[in-house]
């Protein structure tokens, strides 16, 4: 158990819908990362937040957005869903984000299926 | 920008045999290098990391990797594999130094299948 929790574990929805994935980082970790794992794109970095502020952006679609709340939990919002958005979405957390190495601890993931 | 290439998508091997999973990276800046393992229906677990110093790094479960700067490689090895090592293995890179945001760039993964 990494200490990172993600809910829900599974999510099945239809094209065109909107969903919210939730991540609670390890106690004391200020930085949250979101990754997408799909069959065709592999594991891709989406976005990073540090203490409530966006710090780095990867291959995140405009239909996707994220935020980190004052209690440090993060949500990833996916809208106008397409079949190709079906994937495993991971959240990871680390203590601080720059000047030195900080190990990222991964949650178990949320498996999104778009029908 | 960094990129990672895992040279083998699948590696079948018999139990107790040695194995090497190959990884090459590309980057114009200093990097940190990682190997992660993903067991079926689970998240990612860090096997080992290279930050600086000795180019031979040892990780959990008997795995080790060697950083080769001239060949931009970071191959993962284990002298004797077990059935329980069957999993997906990912090589990853992140920028080192003061510009490090921590974001990981992953390779496409290598499926290690250990046969009895």
GROMACS .gro file of N, CA and C in nm, chain A:
model
  345
    1UNK      N    1   0.084  -0.119   0.000
    1UNK     CA    2   0.000   0.000   0.000
    1UNK      C    3   0.088   0.126   0.000
    2UNK      N    4   0.073   0.206  -0.107
    2UNK     CA    5   0.159   0.324  -0.122
    2UNK      C    6   0.116   0.440  -0.034
    3UNK      N    7  -0.007   0.437   0.015
    3UNK     CA    8  -0.060   0.549   0.091
    3UNK      C    9  -0.136   0.648   0.006
    4UNK      N   10  -0.134   0.630  -0.126
    4UNK     CA   11  -0.210   0.714  -0.219
    4UNK      C   12  -0.342   0.643  -0.250
    5UNK      N   13  -0.452   0.712  -0.234
    5UNK     CA   14  -0.581   0.651  -0.262
    5UNK      C   15  -0.647   0.717  -0.381
    6UNK      N   16  -0.716   0.637  -0.459
    6UNK     CA   17  -0.787   0.687  -0.576
    6UNK      C   18  -0.928   0.628  -0.577
    7UNK      N   19  -1.023   0.714  -0.607
    7UNK     CA   20  -1.161   0.669  -0.621
    7UNK      C   21  -1.224   0.732  -0.744
    8UNK      N   22  -1.316   0.660  -0.810
    8UNK     CA   23  -1.350   0.521  -0.785
    8UNK      C   24  -1.244   0.427  -0.844
    9UNK      N   25  -1.255   0.302  -0.818
    9UNK     CA   26  -1.162   0.205  -0.875
    9UNK      C   27  -1.195   0.177  -1.021
   10UNK      N   28  -1.324   0.168  -1.048
   10UNK     CA   29  -1.372   0.145  -1.184
   10UNK      C   30  -1.481   0.246  -1.215
   11UNK      N   31  -1.487   0.286  -1.343
   11UNK     CA   32  -1.588   0.381  -1.386
   11UNK      C   33  -1.627   0.345  -1.529
   12UNK      N   34  -1.755   0.322  -1.550
   12UNK     CA   35  -1.806   0.293  -1.683
   12UNK      C   36  -1.906   0.401  -1.718
   13UNK      N   37  -1.887   0.463  -1.833
   13UNK     CA   38  -1.974   0.571  -1.873
   13UNK      C   39  -1.990   0.572  -2.025
   14UNK      N   40  -2.067   0.665  -2.074
   14UNK     CA   41  -2.095   0.670  -2.218
   14UNK      C   42  -2.023   0.787  -2.283
   15UNK      N   43  -2.010   0.780  -2.413
   15UNK     CA   44  -1.948   0.891  -2.486
   15UNK      C   45  -2.026   1.020  -2.464
   16UNK      N   46  -1.954   1.128  -2.457
   16UNK     CA   47  -2.015   1.258  -2.437
   16UNK      C   48  -2.034   1.297  -2.291
   17UNK      N   49  -2.017   1.204  -2.202
   17UNK     CA   50  -2.037   1.232  -2.060
   17UNK      C   51  -1.916   1.297  -1.996
   18UNK      N   52  -1.932   1.335  -1.870
   18UNK     CA   53  -1.825   1.397  -1.791
   18UNK      C   54  -1.807   1.316  -1.663
   19UNK      N   55  -1.682   1.295  -1.624
   19UNK     CA   56  -1.653   1.221  -1.501
   19UNK      C   57  -1.546   1.295  -1.421
   20UNK      N   58  -1.541   1.264  -1.293
   20UNK     CA   59  -1.441   1.320  -1.204
   20UNK      C   60  -1.369   1.208  -1.131
   21UNK      N   61  -1.239   1.207  -1.140
   21UNK     CA   62  -1.155   1.110  -1.070
   21UNK      C   63  -1.090   1.180  -0.952
   22UNK      N   64  -1.084   1.110  -0.841
   22UNK     CA   65  -1.033   1.172  -0.719
   22UNK      C   66  -0.907   1.102  -0.670
   23UNK      N   67  -0.817   1.183  -0.615
   23UNK     CA   68  -0.690   1.130  -0.564
   23UNK      C   69  -0.659   1.195  -0.429
   24UNK      N   70  -0.626   1.113  -0.331
   24UNK     CA   71  -0.577   1.165  -0.203
   24UNK      C   72  -0.431   1.126  -0.188
   25UNK      N   73  -0.342   1.224  -0.178
   25UNK     CA   74  -0.199   1.192  -0.170
   25UNK      C   75  -0.162   1.134  -0.035
   26UNK      N   76  -0.039   1.086  -0.024
   26UNK     CA   77   0.013   1.040   0.104
   26UNK      C   78   0.014   1.158   0.201
   27UNK      N   79  -0.001   1.125   0.327
   27UNK     CA   80  -0.001   1.229   0.429
   27UNK      C   81   0.129   1.309   0.422
   28UNK      N   82   0.116   1.440   0.411
   28UNK     CA   83   0.233   1.527   0.408
   28UNK      C   84   0.286   1.557   0.269
   29UNK      N   85   0.244   1.483   0.168
   29UNK     CA   86   0.292   1.509   0.032
   29UNK      C   87   0.219   1.629  -0.026
   30UNK      N   88   0.296   1.721  -0.086
   30UNK     CA   89   0.238   1.843  -0.141
   30UNK      C   90   0.217   1.836  -0.292
   31UNK      N   91   0.285   1.743  -0.357
   31UNK     CA   92   0.282   1.739  -0.502
   31UNK      C   93   0.200   1.619  -0.551
   32UNK      N   94   0.116   1.644  -0.650
   32UNK     CA   95   0.033   1.539  -0.709
   32UNK      C   96   0.054   1.537  -0.860
   33UNK      N   97   0.067   1.418  -0.913
   33UNK     CA   98   0.085   1.398  -1.057
   33UNK      C   99  -0.028   1.309  -1.108
   34UNK      N  100  -0.072   1.336  -1.230
   34UNK     CA  101  -0.169   1.249  -1.297
   34UNK      C  102  -0.105   1.189  -1.423
   35UNK      N  103  -0.128   1.059  -1.440
   35UNK     CA  104  -0.078   0.988  -1.557
   35UNK      C  105  -0.192   0.907  -1.618
   36UNK      N  106  -0.184   0.889  -1.749
   36UNK     CA  107  -0.282   0.807  -1.821
   36UNK      C  108  -0.210   0.687  -1.882
   37UNK      N  109  -0.267   0.568  -1.864
   37UNK     CA  110  -0.209   0.448  -1.924
   37UNK      C  111  -0.312   0.387  -2.019
   38UNK      N  112  -0.282   0.391  -2.147
   38UNK     CA  113  -0.372   0.332  -2.246
   38UNK      C  114  -0.292   0.239  -2.336
   39UNK      N  115  -0.364   0.154  -2.406
   39UNK     CA  116  -0.299   0.053  -2.490
   39UNK      C  117  -0.220   0.117  -2.602
   40UNK      N  118  -0.275   0.223  -2.663
   40UNK     CA  119  -0.206   0.280  -2.779
   40UNK      C  120  -0.106   0.389  -2.742
   41UNK      N  121  -0.127   0.460  -2.632
   41UNK     CA  122  -0.035   0.569  -2.595
   41UNK      C  123   0.063   0.533  -2.486
   42UNK      N  124   0.041   0.418  -2.421
   42UNK     CA  125   0.129   0.381  -2.311
   42UNK      C  126   0.103   0.467  -2.189
   43UNK      N  127   0.207   0.486  -2.107
   43UNK     CA  128   0.196   0.567  -1.985
   43UNK      C  129   0.239   0.709  -2.016
   44UNK      N  130   0.146   0.804  -1.998
   44UNK     CA  131   0.175   0.943  -2.031
   44UNK      C  132   0.150   1.033  -1.912
   45UNK      N  133   0.240   1.126  -1.892
   45UNK     CA  134   0.221   1.229  -1.790
   45UNK      C  135   0.116   1.328  -1.838
   46UNK      N  136   0.022   1.360  -1.752
   46UNK     CA  137  -0.083   1.455  -1.787
   46UNK      C  138  -0.058   1.593  -1.726
   47UNK      N  139  -0.048   1.596  -1.593
   47UNK     CA  140  -0.040   1.725  -1.526
   47UNK      C  141   0.011   1.707  -1.383
   48UNK      N  142   0.072   1.814  -1.330
   48UNK     CA  143   0.124   1.811  -1.193
   48UNK      C  144   0.076   1.934  -1.117
   49UNK      N  145   0.042   1.914  -0.993
   49UNK     CA  146   0.009   2.023  -0.902
   49UNK      C  147   0.101   2.019  -0.782
   50UNK      N  148   0.132   2.136  -0.732
   50UNK     CA  149   0.212   2.148  -0.611
   50UNK      C  150   0.145   2.249  -0.520
   51UNK      N  151   0.103   2.201  -0.406
   51UNK     CA  152   0.041   2.286  -0.304
   51UNK      C  153  -0.068   2.376  -0.362
   52UNK      N  154  -0.149   2.318  -0.447
   52UNK     CA  155  -0.264   2.389  -0.502
   52UNK      C  156  -0.242   2.458  -0.635
   53UNK      N  157  -0.116   2.464  -0.680
   53UNK     CA  158  -0.088   2.535  -0.804
   53UNK      C  159  -0.038   2.439  -0.912
   54UNK      N  160  -0.080   2.465  -1.034
   54UNK     CA  161  -0.031   2.384  -1.146
   54UNK      C  162   0.116   2.411  -1.169
   55UNK      N  163   0.198   2.303  -1.183
   55UNK     CA  164   0.342   2.320  -1.198
   55UNK      C  165   0.396   2.267  -1.329
   56UNK      N  166   0.334   2.168  -1.386
   56UNK     CA  167   0.381   2.114  -1.513
   56UNK      C  168   0.265   2.052  -1.587
   57UNK      N  169   0.272   2.064  -1.719
   57UNK     CA  170   0.165   2.012  -1.801
   57UNK      C  171   0.225   1.922  -1.908
   58UNK      N  172   0.159   1.810  -1.931
   58UNK     CA  173   0.206   1.718  -2.034
   58UNK      C  174   0.104   1.709  -2.145
   59UNK      N  175   0.082   1.588  -2.192
   59UNK     CA  176  -0.010   1.569  -2.305
   59UNK      C  177  -0.155   1.562  -2.258
   60UNK      N  178  -0.200   1.667  -2.196
   60UNK     CA  179  -0.337   1.667  -2.146
   60UNK      C  180  -0.427   1.737  -2.246
   61UNK      N  181  -0.539   1.672  -2.279
   61UNK     CA  182  -0.633   1.728  -2.374
   61UNK      C  183  -0.705   1.848  -2.313
   62UNK      N  184  -0.754   1.935  -2.401
   62UNK     CA  185  -0.829   2.053  -2.352
   62UNK      C  186  -0.959   2.012  -2.283
   63UNK      N  187  -1.011   1.895  -2.319
   63UNK     CA  188  -1.134   1.845  -2.255
   63UNK      C  189  -1.109   1.798  -2.111
   64UNK      N  190  -0.982   1.788  -2.074
   64UNK     CA  191  -0.946   1.741  -1.940
   64UNK      C  192  -0.899   1.862  -1.857
   65UNK      N  193  -0.930   1.859  -1.730
   65UNK     CA  194  -0.880   1.962  -1.639
   65UNK      C  195  -0.858   1.899  -1.503
   66UNK      N  196  -0.779   1.966  -1.423
   66UNK     CA  197  -0.752   1.913  -1.290
   66UNK      C  198  -0.740   2.029  -1.192
   67UNK      N  199  -0.748   1.997  -1.066
   67UNK     CA  200  -0.721   2.096  -0.962
   67UNK      C  201  -0.679   2.025  -0.835
   68UNK      N  202  -0.611   2.100  -0.749
   68UNK     CA  203  -0.570   2.049  -0.619
   68UNK      C  204  -0.631   2.142  -0.514
   69UNK      N  205  -0.696   2.083  -0.419
   69UNK     CA  206  -0.772   2.158  -0.320
   69UNK      C  207  -0.686   2.189  -0.198
   70UNK      N  208  -0.735   2.282  -0.110
   70UNK     CA  209  -0.656   2.317   0.010
   70UNK      C  210  -0.619   2.198   0.097
   71UNK      N  211  -0.702   2.094   0.099
   71UNK     CA  212  -0.664   1.978   0.181
   71UNK      C  213  -0.569   1.886   0.105
   72UNK      N  214  -0.525   1.928  -0.012
   72UNK     CA  215  -0.425   1.865  -0.098
   72UNK      C  216  -0.478   1.749  -0.183
   73UNK      N  217  -0.604   1.712  -0.168
   73UNK     CA  218  -0.653   1.610  -0.259
   73UNK      C  219  -0.670   1.674  -0.397
   74UNK      N  220  -0.670   1.590  -0.499
   74UNK     CA  221  -0.677   1.640  -0.636
   74UNK      C  222  -0.789   1.570  -0.711
   75UNK      N  223  -0.844   1.640  -0.807
   75UNK     CA  224  -0.946   1.583  -0.893
   75UNK      C  225  -0.909   1.605  -1.039
   76UNK      N  226  -0.934   1.503  -1.118
   76UNK     CA  227  -0.912   1.511  -1.262
   76UNK      C  228  -1.049   1.502  -1.327
   77UNK      N  229  -1.086   1.606  -1.401
   77UNK     CA  230  -1.215   1.612  -1.467
   77UNK      C  231  -1.199   1.583  -1.616
   78UNK      N  232  -1.276   1.488  -1.664
   78UNK     CA  233  -1.271   1.450  -1.805
   78UNK      C  234  -1.410   1.475  -1.864
   79UNK      N  235  -1.418   1.555  -1.969
   79UNK     CA  236  -1.548   1.589  -2.025
   79UNK      C  237  -1.556   1.551  -2.172
   80UNK      N  238  -1.678   1.553  -2.225
   80UNK     CA  239  -1.703   1.516  -2.365
   80UNK      C  240  -1.628   1.389  -2.400
   81UNK      N  241  -1.649   1.287  -2.319
   81UNK     CA  242  -1.568   1.166  -2.328
   81UNK      C  243  -1.583   1.097  -2.463
   82UNK      N  244  -1.471   1.043  -2.508
   82UNK     CA  245  -1.466   0.968  -2.633
   82UNK      C  246  -1.419   0.826  -2.602
   83UNK      N  247  -1.442   0.737  -2.697
   83UNK     CA  248  -1.401   0.597  -2.676
   83UNK      C  249  -1.252   0.588  -2.643
   84UNK      N  250  -1.173   0.673  -2.708
   84UNK     CA  251  -1.029   0.670  -2.690
   84UNK      C  252  -0.982   0.717  -2.554
   85UNK      N  253  -1.072   0.769  -2.473
   85UNK     CA  254  -1.034   0.812  -2.338
   85UNK      C  255  -1.034   0.695  -2.241
   86UNK      N  256  -1.082   0.581  -2.286
   86UNK     CA  257  -1.078   0.461  -2.201
   86UNK      C  258  -0.934   0.430  -2.168
   87UNK      N  259  -0.905   0.422  -2.038
   87UNK     CA  260  -0.766   0.404  -1.995
   87UNK      C  261  -0.764   0.384  -1.845
   88UNK      N  262  -0.644   0.357  -1.796
   88UNK     CA  263  -0.619   0.353  -1.653
   88UNK      C  264  -0.555   0.486  -1.615
   89UNK      N  265  -0.613   0.553  -1.520
   89UNK     CA  266  -0.562   0.684  -1.479
   89UNK      C  267  -0.498   0.671  -1.341
   90UNK      N  268  -0.369   0.704  -1.336
   90UNK     CA  269  -0.294   0.695  -1.211
   90UNK      C  270  -0.271   0.833  -1.152
   91UNK      N  271  -0.272   0.836  -1.023
   91UNK     CA  272  -0.229   0.951  -0.948
   91UNK      C  273  -0.103   0.911  -0.870
   92UNK      N  274  -0.009   1.002  -0.859
   92UNK     CA  275   0.109   0.980  -0.778
   92UNK      C  276   0.133   1.102  -0.692
   93UNK      N  277   0.198   1.083  -0.579
   93UNK     CA  278   0.230   1.199  -0.495
   93UNK      C  279   0.375   1.193  -0.451
   94UNK      N  280   0.430   1.309  -0.423
   94UNK     CA  281   0.566   1.318  -0.369
   94UNK      C  282   0.572   1.435  -0.271
   95UNK      N  283   0.681   1.438  -0.193
   95UNK     CA  284   0.689   1.534  -0.084
   95UNK      C  285   0.705   1.677  -0.136
   96UNK      N  286   0.810   1.702  -0.215
   96UNK     CA  287   0.831   1.833  -0.277
   96UNK      C  288   0.873   1.808  -0.420
   97UNK      N  289   0.872   1.909  -0.502
   97UNK     CA  290   0.882   1.881  -0.644
   97UNK      C  291   1.012   1.925  -0.712
   98UNK      N  292   1.095   2.004  -0.649
   98UNK     CA  293   1.211   2.048  -0.724
   98UNK      C  294   1.335   2.055  -0.637
   99UNK      N  295   1.447   2.077  -0.701
   99UNK     CA  296   1.578   2.094  -0.639
   99UNK      C  297   1.639   1.963  -0.593
  100UNK      N  298   1.561   1.862  -0.578
  100UNK     CA  299   1.617   1.734  -0.539
  100UNK      C  300   1.520   1.626  -0.582
  101UNK      N  301   1.567   1.503  -0.574
  101UNK     CA  302   1.481   1.393  -0.613
  101UNK      C  303   1.378   1.366  -0.505
  102UNK      N  304   1.256   1.346  -0.546
  102UNK     CA  305   1.149   1.309  -0.453
  102UNK      C  306   1.073   1.192  -0.513
  103UNK      N  307   1.077   1.080  -0.445
  103UNK     CA  308   1.013   0.961  -0.500
  103UNK      C  309   0.865   0.981  -0.515
  104UNK      N  310   0.811   0.938  -0.626
  104UNK     CA  311   0.668   0.941  -0.649
  104UNK      C  312   0.607   0.808  -0.608
  105UNK      N  313   0.500   0.816  -0.533
  105UNK     CA  314   0.428   0.697  -0.490
  105UNK      C  315   0.296   0.693  -0.566
  106UNK      N  316   0.271   0.580  -0.629
  106UNK     CA  317   0.155   0.569  -0.717
  106UNK      C  318   0.035   0.506  -0.647
  107UNK      N  319  -0.080   0.559  -0.679
  107UNK     CA  320  -0.204   0.497  -0.635
  107UNK      C  321  -0.238   0.377  -0.721
  108UNK      N  322  -0.346   0.306  -0.687
  108UNK     CA  323  -0.383   0.185  -0.760
  108UNK      C  324  -0.449   0.212  -0.894
  109UNK      N  325  -0.488   0.337  -0.918
  109UNK     CA  326  -0.547   0.373  -1.047
  109UNK      C  327  -0.698   0.367  -1.049
  110UNK      N  328  -0.754   0.439  -1.145
  110UNK     CA  329  -0.898   0.434  -1.176
  110UNK      C  330  -0.909   0.387  -1.320
  111UNK      N  331  -0.981   0.278  -1.338
  111UNK     CA  332  -0.999   0.227  -1.475
  111UNK      C  333  -1.127   0.286  -1.532
  112UNK      N  334  -1.112   0.366  -1.637
  112UNK     CA  335  -1.225   0.431  -1.702
  112UNK      C  336  -1.257   0.358  -1.831
  113UNK      N  337  -1.382   0.320  -1.845
  113UNK     CA  338  -1.429   0.257  -1.968
  113UNK      C  339  -1.539   0.345  -2.027
  114UNK      N  340  -1.519   0.389  -2.150
  114UNK     CA  341  -1.617   0.472  -2.219
  114UNK      C  342  -1.683   0.386  -2.327
  115UNK      N  343  -1.814   0.373  -2.316
  115UNK     CA  344  -1.887   0.287  -2.411
  115UNK      C  345  -1.961   0.369  -2.516
   0.00000   0.00000   0.00000
